[in-house]
């Protein structure tokens, strides 16, 4: 096991003779003696984690430390056999000092034909058993064939469920945000964690808590929307789902990673990685809060810097961001993990460094602990230490944090997965049931003229289903292939068979010839093809009694633009291609028409909002899309979701978000300033009444708290859900403040005629802001307290702070 003793001592002696290493000999000295029967302290499970970390750190050579700061992904073929299995012999030859982190053990990565997360369409990724076997081979090599036996962190993507073949796929993040149901989000990511850990993964690169303020940005689907409070609450729920609330991690939990710090969600021109033109106050009041909340209130393990720059400094090179704010102000103790190629882009995109070595220097000095997905600049860390440009102390600080993650995950005691268990814990009945429930709770009813919904089976007559994605179901970016995706076509065809109404289908309109998220080239469907499809659809619609039309986007028409040859952001906000042509032709027939939107970004679908009889924003609902849609259309579930973003009418209105400043939106000579749909908006098949807010104490001190009570009553005929939202406005302040800020929400289910009184606490943290001196204060004065079902239809009370 490991290298021979004399080779180790020779390596120590060689290091001691290197110019400029100074204190390295002591750090690379022969290992300290162990405690229990000669067992090294770091291998004693009963010892405190910090003591184990320090014991192991003292035993490590500089080279062994540096590899802990590195990751392996695109170079995986160098340690794999021809059949893509892991080769211990190749790994030992290439990485004699071990490996800190392995990226995406579930992807097969043969050469460079699968260089994205999830399904690239080139090579099928590993299933549950094969992934577990691969992980076990890697860990066996690391534990048994390297000198100190340090296990490997295995990271995977898990944006809306574990991004791996056959894993359970839940609604996309923006859909989960629409649920306004943090308890459900915790359940969702508990399942994701269980499936990941069963296959041997132990670090999730999720959740994304970027505050998203530009719908042109293809990554908006990955976020929890535009509001700092909502992003923080949902992000916290996801972290607890992934990791639990205690350390060490439970056997079915994984570490989580907050992404992307920060300003990523309001890029210049709406294009991915564009500069974020925001000042420090905006950062602290709008973009920082989700990160700060989660860091202070959870066991979050890792933070990932964003690609973009703020005021001339890319996040991967910002010591102010990653050290002064993240660590010194907020007390973050975990590891910082670079975004993929984030260190490299200091050279290739930002022109901040002349070469990879200089980029590594800037990243380490800023506070980046691990370079992903492969070591480029961090291959030069030993040279930078020898040159005295990076100290061993700085290396130790990073390695200490990385080792702690491994001890907290229990990897030294149990680094292996159970391959049979991996199969058994994938897409279990309870997970599938939760995926269906999450999908039902994520849909938002935007319009329901004349009460067309819910559909009555005996009145449907002949149903015509339209839309290519009624059959070919998009599930969003960072997805692989689930065991089964239930299409809307499958579910409604079954519904028709069971309920006894007639059913027909036409494609209607097609967006792209493929919908492979990871493929660079996009082949848009030719207009002449769609002209024929539309003509066919209209002919079929003439004899239909009820029409259900599925429109929106797919994984190629709005997505992460991770490279100049892989774009995903959009100029327009309207429906892509000839979807409006189909819609106009169908609306002209004056048949009862329901439109379902499957999409990842907010669409200014003005035609649909005006002409459709019923309009449901479904986002991407995951593998149970069809079942959830059928449940919603036929009233087995009542829509209760709310919009986590403002939907603009036109790109010229951007940026458009509800928590705007008083000086905004004075007016245009050629249009209105109001959104198509406001933040927090969503209808139901029933009706609710929400009372005015009642303050238990209407006057408090600057450090005081109070409670708001609100009555909500179901005054309709059906059981349903309402999301009661609490907003606050500082009426007069020493710096400008938003007109509204969401500070609380509760989703409640009520039977017809039932009512409930809800309590909301108002604390100093709900009233404070950063003053002219950039100090957090609560200023005396009056605050307007609003409650309602969305950000527009509100009732008010006044709180006095004296």
PDB file of C-alpha atoms in Angstrom, residues 24 49 52 87 104 280 389 534 625 733 768 777:
ATOM      1  CA  UNK A  24       7.981  22.619   4.288  1.00  0.00           C
ATOM      2  CA  UNK A  49     -13.084  15.940  13.480  1.00  0.00           C
ATOM      3  CA  UNK A  52      -8.361  14.283  12.891  1.00  0.00           C
ATOM      4  CA  UNK A  87      -8.194   1.638 -13.858  1.00  0.00           C
ATOM      5  CA  UNK A 104     -19.599  13.408 -12.094  1.00  0.00           C
ATOM      6  CA  UNK A 280     -22.216  47.330  -3.118  1.00  0.00           C
ATOM      7  CA  UNK A 389       4.205  33.777  -3.865  1.00  0.00           C
ATOM      8  CA  UNK A 534     -50.189  24.065 -38.611  1.00  0.00           C
ATOM      9  CA  UNK A 625     -45.464  16.080 -16.270  1.00  0.00           C
ATOM     10  CA  UNK A 733     -35.596  56.462   4.685  1.00  0.00           C
ATOM     11  CA  UNK A 768     -33.101  46.929   8.454  1.00  0.00           C
ATOM     12  CA  UNK A 777     -29.647  49.901  10.625  1.00  0.00           C
TER      13      UNK A 777
END
